[in-house]
Coordinates of C-alpha atoms and ligand atoms in Angstrom, one line a residue:
M468 CA 0.0 0.0 0.0
K469 CA 1.1 3.6 -0.7
K470 CA 1.2 6.0 2.2
I471 CA 0.1 9.6 1.9
L472 CA 0.4 12.3 4.5
I473 CA -2.2 15.0 4.2
T474 CA -1.7 17.9 6.5
G475 CA -4.5 20.2 7.4
G476 CA -7.0 17.5 6.6
A477 CA -9.5 18.6 9.1
G478 CA -10.0 21.9 7.3
F479 CA -12.2 22.9 4.4
I480 CA -10.2 21.8 1.4
G481 CA -8.0 19.2 3.2
S482 CA -11.1 17.3 4.4
A483 CA -12.5 17.2 0.8
F484 CA -9.1 15.9 -0.3
V485 CA -9.0 13.2 2.4
R486 CA -12.4 12.0 1.3
Q487 CA -11.5 12.1 -2.3
T488 CA -8.2 10.2 -1.8
L489 CA -9.9 7.4 0.2
R490 CA -12.5 7.0 -2.5
K491 CA -10.1 7.3 -5.5
H492 CA -7.2 5.4 -4.2
P493 CA -8.4 2.5 -2.1
D494 CA -4.9 1.1 -2.0
Y495 CA -3.5 4.2 -0.1
Q496 CA -3.1 4.6 3.6
V497 CA -4.1 8.2 4.5
I498 CA -2.5 9.9 7.4
N499 CA -4.2 13.2 8.4
L500 CA -1.9 15.5 10.5
D501 CA -3.9 18.4 11.8
A502 CA -3.3 20.7 14.8
L503 CA -7.1 21.3 15.1
T504 CA -6.9 25.0 15.3
Y505 CA -10.2 27.0 15.3
A506 CA -10.5 26.1 11.6
G507 CA -10.0 22.3 12.0
N508 CA -12.9 20.1 13.0
L509 CA -13.1 16.4 13.3
E510 CA -16.9 16.4 12.8
T511 CA -16.1 17.3 9.2
L512 CA -14.6 13.8 8.8
A513 CA -17.1 11.8 10.8
D514 CA -18.0 9.8 7.6
V515 CA -14.4 8.4 7.2
E516 CA -13.1 8.1 10.7
K517 CA -13.8 4.3 10.8
N518 CA -12.2 3.6 7.4
P519 CA -9.3 1.2 8.0
N520 CA -7.1 3.1 5.5
Y521 CA -7.5 6.4 7.5
R522 CA -5.5 7.6 10.5
F523 CA -5.8 10.9 12.3
I524 CA -2.9 12.5 14.2
K525 CA -3.4 15.7 16.2
G526 CA -0.2 17.7 15.8
D527 CA 1.6 20.7 14.4
I528 CA 3.4 20.6 11.0
G529 CA 6.1 22.7 12.8
A530 CA 6.8 19.9 15.4
K531 CA 10.1 18.5 14.4
D532 CA 10.1 15.2 16.2
L533 CA 6.5 14.3 15.2
V534 CA 7.1 15.2 11.5
E535 CA 10.4 13.2 11.4
Q536 CA 8.6 10.2 13.0
L537 CA 6.0 10.3 10.2
F538 CA 8.6 10.5 7.5
A539 CA 10.6 7.7 9.2
E540 CA 7.5 5.4 8.6
G541 CA 8.1 5.8 4.9
L542 CA 5.9 8.3 3.1
D543 CA 5.2 8.1 -0.7
Y544 CA 3.2 11.3 -0.9
V545 CA 2.8 14.5 1.2
V546 CA 0.2 17.1 0.4
N547 CA 0.5 20.2 2.6
F548 CA -2.8 22.0 3.1
A549 CA -2.1 23.0 6.8
A550 CA -2.1 26.8 7.1
E551 CA -3.6 29.8 8.7
S552 CA -5.8 30.7 5.8
H553 CA -7.9 33.8 6.6
V554 CA -6.7 37.2 5.3
D555 CA -8.6 39.2 8.0
R556 CA -7.0 37.2 10.8
S557 CA -3.6 37.8 9.3
I558 CA -4.2 41.6 9.5
A559 CA -5.2 41.3 13.1
G560 CA -2.3 39.1 14.0
P561 CA 0.4 38.2 11.5
E562 CA 2.8 36.2 13.7
I563 CA 1.1 32.8 13.6
F564 CA 0.9 33.1 9.8
A565 CA 4.7 33.3 9.5
R566 CA 5.1 30.5 12.0
T567 CA 2.6 28.0 10.5
N568 CA 2.8 28.9 6.9
I569 CA 6.5 29.5 6.5
L570 CA 8.3 27.7 9.3
G571 CA 5.8 24.8 9.3
T572 CA 6.4 24.3 5.6
Q573 CA 10.1 24.5 6.1
N574 CA 9.9 21.8 8.8
L575 CA 8.1 19.5 6.3
L576 CA 10.7 20.2 3.6
E577 CA 13.6 19.6 6.0
A578 CA 12.2 16.2 7.0
A579 CA 11.8 15.4 3.3
R580 CA 15.4 16.3 2.8
R581 CA 16.4 14.0 5.6
Y582 CA 14.3 11.0 4.7
W583 CA 13.9 11.1 0.9
P584 CA 16.6 10.0 -1.5
V585 CA 18.1 13.1 -3.2
R586 CA 18.6 12.5 -6.9
E587 CA 18.5 14.3 -10.2
P588 CA 15.0 15.6 -10.5
H589 CA 12.8 13.2 -12.5
R590 CA 11.0 14.9 -15.4
P591 CA 8.2 12.7 -16.8
A592 CA 6.7 13.4 -20.1
D593 CA 3.4 15.3 -19.8
G594 CA 0.7 13.1 -18.6
A595 CA 3.0 10.2 -17.5
E596 CA 3.1 9.3 -13.9
S597 CA 6.2 10.2 -11.9
P598 CA 7.5 7.8 -9.3
A599 CA 7.0 8.5 -5.6
P600 CA 8.0 10.1 -3.3
R601 CA 6.5 13.4 -4.1
Y602 CA 5.5 16.5 -2.1
L603 CA 2.8 19.0 -3.2
Q604 CA 2.5 22.5 -1.7
V605 CA -1.0 23.8 -1.8
S606 CA -0.6 27.5 -2.5
T607 CA -2.9 30.3 -3.6
D608 CA -3.4 32.9 -6.3
E609 CA -3.0 35.6 -3.7
V610 CA 0.8 35.3 -3.9
Y611 CA 0.6 37.1 -7.2
G612 CA -1.0 40.2 -5.6
T613 CA -3.8 42.0 -7.4
L614 CA -4.9 42.6 -11.0
G615 CA -6.5 45.6 -12.7
Q616 CA -9.6 45.3 -14.8
T617 CA -7.9 43.0 -17.4
G618 CA -5.4 40.2 -17.6
Y619 CA -4.8 37.0 -15.8
F620 CA -2.3 35.5 -13.3
T621 CA 0.0 33.0 -15.1
E622 CA 2.6 30.8 -13.5
E623 CA 5.2 33.5 -14.7
T624 CA 3.5 36.4 -13.0
P625 CA 5.9 37.9 -10.3
L626 CA 5.0 37.3 -6.7
Q627 CA 3.7 40.5 -5.2
P628 CA 1.7 39.5 -2.0
N629 CA -0.2 42.3 -0.3
S630 CA -1.4 40.8 3.0
P631 CA 0.5 39.0 5.8
Y632 CA -1.4 35.9 4.8
S633 CA -0.4 36.0 1.1
A634 CA 3.2 37.0 2.1
S635 CA 3.5 34.0 4.3
K636 CA 2.2 31.7 1.5
A637 CA 4.6 33.3 -0.9
G638 CA 7.4 32.7 1.6
A639 CA 6.5 29.0 1.7
D640 CA 6.4 28.9 -2.1
L641 CA 9.9 30.3 -2.3
L642 CA 11.2 27.8 0.2
V643 CA 9.7 25.0 -2.0
R644 CA 11.4 26.4 -5.0
A645 CA 14.7 26.7 -3.2
Y646 CA 14.5 23.1 -1.8
F647 CA 13.9 21.9 -5.3
Q648 CA 16.7 23.9 -6.9
T649 CA 19.2 23.3 -4.2
F650 CA 18.5 19.8 -3.0
G651 CA 16.7 18.2 -6.0
L652 CA 13.7 17.1 -4.0
P653 CA 10.5 16.0 -5.8
L654 CA 8.4 19.1 -5.0
L655 CA 5.4 20.5 -6.8
T656 CA 3.3 23.7 -6.2
T657 CA -0.3 24.5 -7.1
R658 CA -1.8 28.0 -6.8
C659 CA -5.5 28.0 -6.7
S660 CA -8.2 30.7 -6.8
N661 CA -11.1 31.1 -4.2
N662 CA -12.8 27.8 -3.3
Y663 CA -16.4 27.3 -2.3
G664 CA -18.4 24.3 -1.2
P665 CA -19.4 22.2 1.8
Y666 CA -17.6 22.5 5.2
Q667 CA -16.1 26.0 4.6
F668 CA -15.6 27.8 7.9
P669 CA -18.1 30.6 8.2
E670 CA -15.5 33.4 8.4
K671 CA -15.1 33.3 4.6
L672 CA -17.4 35.3 2.3
I673 CA -19.9 32.7 1.0
P674 CA -20.6 30.7 4.3
L675 CA -20.5 33.9 6.3
M676 CA -23.1 35.5 4.1
I677 CA -25.3 32.4 4.1
S678 CA -25.1 32.2 7.8
N679 CA -26.0 35.8 8.4
A680 CA -28.8 35.8 5.9
L681 CA -30.4 32.8 7.5
A682 CA -30.2 34.6 10.9
D683 CA -31.5 37.9 9.4
R684 CA -28.2 39.6 10.5
P685 CA -26.5 42.3 8.4
L686 CA -24.3 41.1 5.5
P687 CA -21.0 43.1 5.9
V688 CA -19.7 43.9 2.4
Y689 CA -16.2 45.4 2.4
G690 CA -15.7 48.7 0.4
D691 CA -17.8 49.1 -2.7
G692 CA -18.4 45.3 -3.1
Q693 CA -16.9 45.4 -6.5
N694 CA -13.8 43.4 -5.7
V695 CA -13.6 40.3 -8.0
R696 CA -12.7 36.7 -7.1
D697 CA -12.4 33.7 -9.4
W698 CA -14.6 31.0 -7.7
L699 CA -13.9 27.3 -8.0
H700 CA -15.8 24.4 -6.4
V701 CA -13.6 22.6 -3.8
S702 CA -14.0 19.2 -5.5
D703 CA -12.6 20.6 -8.8
H704 CA -9.6 21.9 -6.8
C705 CA -9.1 18.5 -5.2
E706 CA -9.3 16.7 -8.6
A707 CA -6.6 19.1 -9.9
I708 CA -4.3 18.5 -6.9
D709 CA -4.6 14.7 -7.4
I710 CA -3.6 15.0 -11.0
V711 CA -0.6 17.3 -10.3
L712 CA 0.5 15.1 -7.4
H713 CA 0.7 12.0 -9.7
Q714 CA 1.6 13.5 -13.1
G715 CA 3.1 17.0 -12.5
V716 CA 6.7 17.7 -13.2
P717 CA 8.8 18.4 -10.1
G718 CA 9.9 21.9 -9.7
E719 CA 6.9 23.2 -11.6
V720 CA 4.1 25.5 -10.5
Y721 CA 0.5 24.9 -11.7
N722 CA -2.2 27.5 -11.6
I723 CA -5.8 26.2 -10.9
G724 CA -8.8 28.3 -11.4
G725 CA -12.4 28.4 -12.6
H726 CA -12.6 31.2 -15.2
N727 CA -15.5 32.2 -13.1
E728 CA -15.0 35.9 -12.1
K729 CA -17.7 37.4 -9.9
E730 CA -17.9 40.7 -8.0
N731 CA -18.5 40.1 -4.3
I732 CA -21.8 42.1 -4.4
Y733 CA -23.1 39.7 -7.2
I734 CA -22.5 36.7 -4.9
V735 CA -24.1 38.4 -1.9
K736 CA -27.2 39.4 -3.9
L737 CA -27.4 35.9 -5.3
I738 CA -27.3 34.3 -1.9
L739 CA -30.1 36.7 -0.6
S740 CA -32.2 36.0 -3.6
E741 CA -31.8 32.2 -3.4
L742 CA -32.7 32.3 0.3
K743 CA -35.6 34.8 -0.4
K744 CA -34.1 37.4 2.0
P745 CA -34.3 41.2 1.4
E746 CA -31.3 43.2 0.0
A747 CA -31.9 45.6 2.9
L748 CA -29.7 43.1 4.9
I749 CA -26.7 44.3 2.9
K750 CA -24.4 46.6 5.0
Y751 CA -21.5 48.3 3.3
V752 CA -18.7 48.4 5.8
K753 CA -15.1 49.8 6.0
D754 CA -12.8 48.2 3.5
R755 CA -10.2 45.5 4.3
P756 CA -6.8 47.2 4.5
G757 CA -4.6 46.3 1.4
H758 CA -7.7 44.7 -0.2
D759 CA -6.8 43.1 -3.5
R760 CA -9.1 44.3 -6.2
R761 CA -9.3 41.4 -8.6
Y762 CA -8.0 37.8 -8.9
A763 CA -8.3 35.8 -12.1
I764 CA -6.4 32.7 -13.0
D765 CA -5.1 31.5 -16.3
A766 CA -5.4 27.8 -15.9
G767 CA -4.2 27.1 -19.4
K768 CA -1.2 25.0 -18.3
M769 CA -3.5 22.6 -16.4
A770 CA -5.6 22.2 -19.5
K771 CA -2.7 21.8 -21.8
C772 CA -0.6 19.4 -19.7
F773 CA -3.4 17.2 -18.3
G774 CA -6.7 18.2 -20.0
W775 CA -8.0 19.4 -16.6
R776 CA -11.1 21.6 -16.6
P777 CA -13.5 22.3 -13.8
R778 CA -16.6 20.1 -13.9
Y779 CA -18.9 22.4 -11.9
T780 CA -20.6 25.4 -13.3
F781 CA -20.9 28.1 -10.7
E782 CA -24.7 28.1 -11.0
Q783 CA -24.9 24.3 -10.2
G784 CA -22.1 24.6 -7.5
I785 CA -23.6 27.5 -5.6
K786 CA -27.1 26.0 -5.6
E787 CA -25.7 22.7 -4.1
T788 CA -23.6 24.6 -1.6
L789 CA -26.6 26.6 -0.4
Q790 CA -28.6 23.4 0.0
W791 CA -25.7 21.8 1.9
Y792 CA -25.6 24.7 4.4
L793 CA -29.4 24.6 4.8
E794 CA -29.2 20.9 5.6
N795 CA -26.1 21.1 7.8
Q796 CA -26.9 23.9 10.3
E797 CA -25.8 21.6 13.1
W798 CA -22.2 21.5 11.7
V799 CA -22.2 25.3 11.3
N800 CA -23.4 25.9 14.8
S801 CA -20.9 23.5 16.2
V802 CA -17.9 25.1 14.4
K803 CA -19.2 28.5 15.5
S804 CA -19.3 27.4 19.2
G805 CA -15.6 28.1 19.9
D806 CA -14.1 31.5 19.8
Y807 CA -16.1 32.4 16.7
Q808 CA -18.4 34.9 18.5
K809 CA -15.5 36.8 20.0
Y810 CA -13.7 36.8 16.6
Y811 CA -16.9 38.1 14.9
E812 CA -17.4 40.9 17.4
K813 CA -13.8 42.0 17.1
Q814 CA -13.7 41.9 13.3
Y815 CA -17.1 43.6 12.6
A816 CA -18.0 45.7 15.6
G817 CA -18.0 49.4 14.8
R818 CA -17.0 48.8 11.2
Ligands
NAD1141 P1 -8.8 26.0 6.6 O1 -8.4 27.2 7.4 O2 -10.2 25.6 6.4 O3 -8.0 24.7 7.1 C1 -6.7 24.8 7.6 C2 -6.4 23.5 8.4 O4 -5.0 23.5 8.8 C3 -7.3 23.4 9.6 O5 -7.8 22.1 9.8 C4 -6.3 23.7 10.8 O6 -6.6 23.0 12.0 C5 -5.0 23.1 10.1 N1 -3.8 23.7 10.7 C6 -3.5 25.1 10.9 N2 -2.3 25.2 11.5 C7 -1.7 24.0 11.5 C8 -0.5 23.5 12.0 N3 0.5 24.3 12.5 N4 -0.2 22.2 11.9 C9 -1.2 21.3 11.4 N5 -2.4 21.7 11.0 C10 -2.7 23.0 11.1 O7 -8.1 26.3 5.2 P2 -8.6 25.9 3.7 O8 -9.4 26.9 3.2 O9 -9.0 24.5 3.7 O10 -7.1 26.0 2.9 C11 -6.3 24.9 2.9 C12 -5.0 25.3 2.1 O11 -5.4 25.7 0.8 C13 -4.3 26.5 2.7 O12 -2.9 26.2 2.6 C14 -4.7 27.7 1.9 O13 -3.6 28.6 1.9 C15 -4.9 27.0 0.5 N6 -5.8 27.7 -0.4 C16 -7.1 28.0 0.1 C17 -8.0 28.5 -0.8 C18 -9.4 28.8 -0.4 O14 -10.2 29.5 -1.1 N7 -9.9 28.4 0.8 C19 -7.7 28.8 -2.1 C20 -6.4 28.5 -2.5 C21 -5.5 27.9 -1.6
DAU1142 O1 -7.8 33.4 -3.7 C1 -7.5 32.3 -2.8 C2 -7.8 32.8 -1.4 O2 -9.2 32.9 -1.2 C3 -7.2 31.8 -0.3 O3 -5.8 31.7 -0.4 C4 -7.6 32.2 1.1 O4 -7.2 31.2 2.0 C5 -9.1 32.3 1.1 O5 -9.5 32.8 2.4 C6 -9.6 33.3 0.1 O6 -9.2 34.7 0.4 P1 -10.1 35.9 0.2 O7 -9.6 37.0 1.0 O8 -10.4 36.2 -1.3 O9 -11.5 35.3 0.8 P2 -12.6 35.9 1.7 O10 -13.7 34.9 1.8 O11 -12.0 36.3 3.0 O12 -13.1 37.2 1.0 C7 -13.6 37.1 -0.4 C8 -13.9 38.5 -0.8 O13 -15.1 39.0 0.0 C9 -12.9 39.5 -0.5 O14 -12.9 40.5 -1.6 C10 -13.3 40.2 0.8 C11 -14.8 40.1 0.7 N1 -15.4 40.0 2.0 C12 -15.1 39.0 2.9 C13 -15.6 38.9 4.1 C14 -15.2 37.8 5.1 C15 -16.5 40.9 2.4 O15 -16.8 41.8 1.6 N2 -17.1 40.8 3.6 C16 -16.7 39.8 4.5 O16 -17.2 39.8 5.6

């Protein structure tokens, strides 16, 4: 059996990837290493916890001994989702972002250096499977900074992060690049646009707006609401990661996106209309400092190398997502039971 370490597997995207891997690769043993921060929740994985191919370990990607122990077991694949992921929290407190996203990644890379044979990087032909071991860094389009009204982020776009979150993700990307160039490790990077779907923590735009609309609370729209994000269903992101993990060329970066640009205000109004709630609930609030205006991914490399394209249309994906939140209020209430109320007050009071 192959062994795959998935870090951050109790979060939004990581949990979808855990589920997908158990389904798609029944011959893999899945180890989920997650620190269970406010964003990690084991209820999210209740449906797989009894699967004999699944093991959960509570721990920090920055913990040296723990990570070394896992590599010593013999890992074929590592996919690093673990991160502090919310821009607003990085503005309120940047330090943990540097620690988890940069130093945590470096700790994983260092263990790979110690336990994985260093050799000349293997460069498979496009579409051919590359031998294990392999490490995939899950990164974000935010490392490229912001776009004007036209153009797209390509893999060659210079890194110009604008928030402590995106700067920490860019720092991790550069470490991955350096460990590939210097030590010849089999490392890959993906950079994806905004994800949506089930189990997203309700601090992020779509689940927060759904949650507030259902409770008839104001929907806080930053600035003029015309910032643009490129939305991709989480299952399309996970499919793309699985492809890059198995077929990508080490040292390469792959952009993943939906060609699905929407202004925030469009999304907010759509949610209100689907839930039959009045637009009077919209409240324009003070803008996010350093707020990136527009993200848009050119995912041409994923299409050219692997024939990958998103399966979901936004119309279908958002309807299913709304339905999921309506049917899973218990999950939402449970993840909001921790420090969420305090966070919400601090983030939105007087804004
Ligand atoms: P999330 O915040 O929902 O989940 C993060 C998970 O990481 C949580 O389970 C948390 O407990 C865990 N974690 C945090 N610190 C840890 C540590 N030190 N050690 C071990 N586990 C730790 O995040 P998400 O939205 O699922 O994002 C996952 C990854 O994908 C992140 O690396 C993020 O930068 C990237 N990404 C996210 C999006 C998006 O739209 N959400 C888009 C592109 C890329
Ligand atoms: O682009 C990929 C990134 O997408 C990921 O790397 C991040 O982990 C993920 O959080 C997301 O970052 P954003 O900052 O784009 O997502 P967020 O949901 O926080 O905000 C989306 C847009 O909505 C953004 O323009 C800010 C706006 N917004 C957000 C919140 C939470 C509001 O107007 N009001 C809000 O209350």
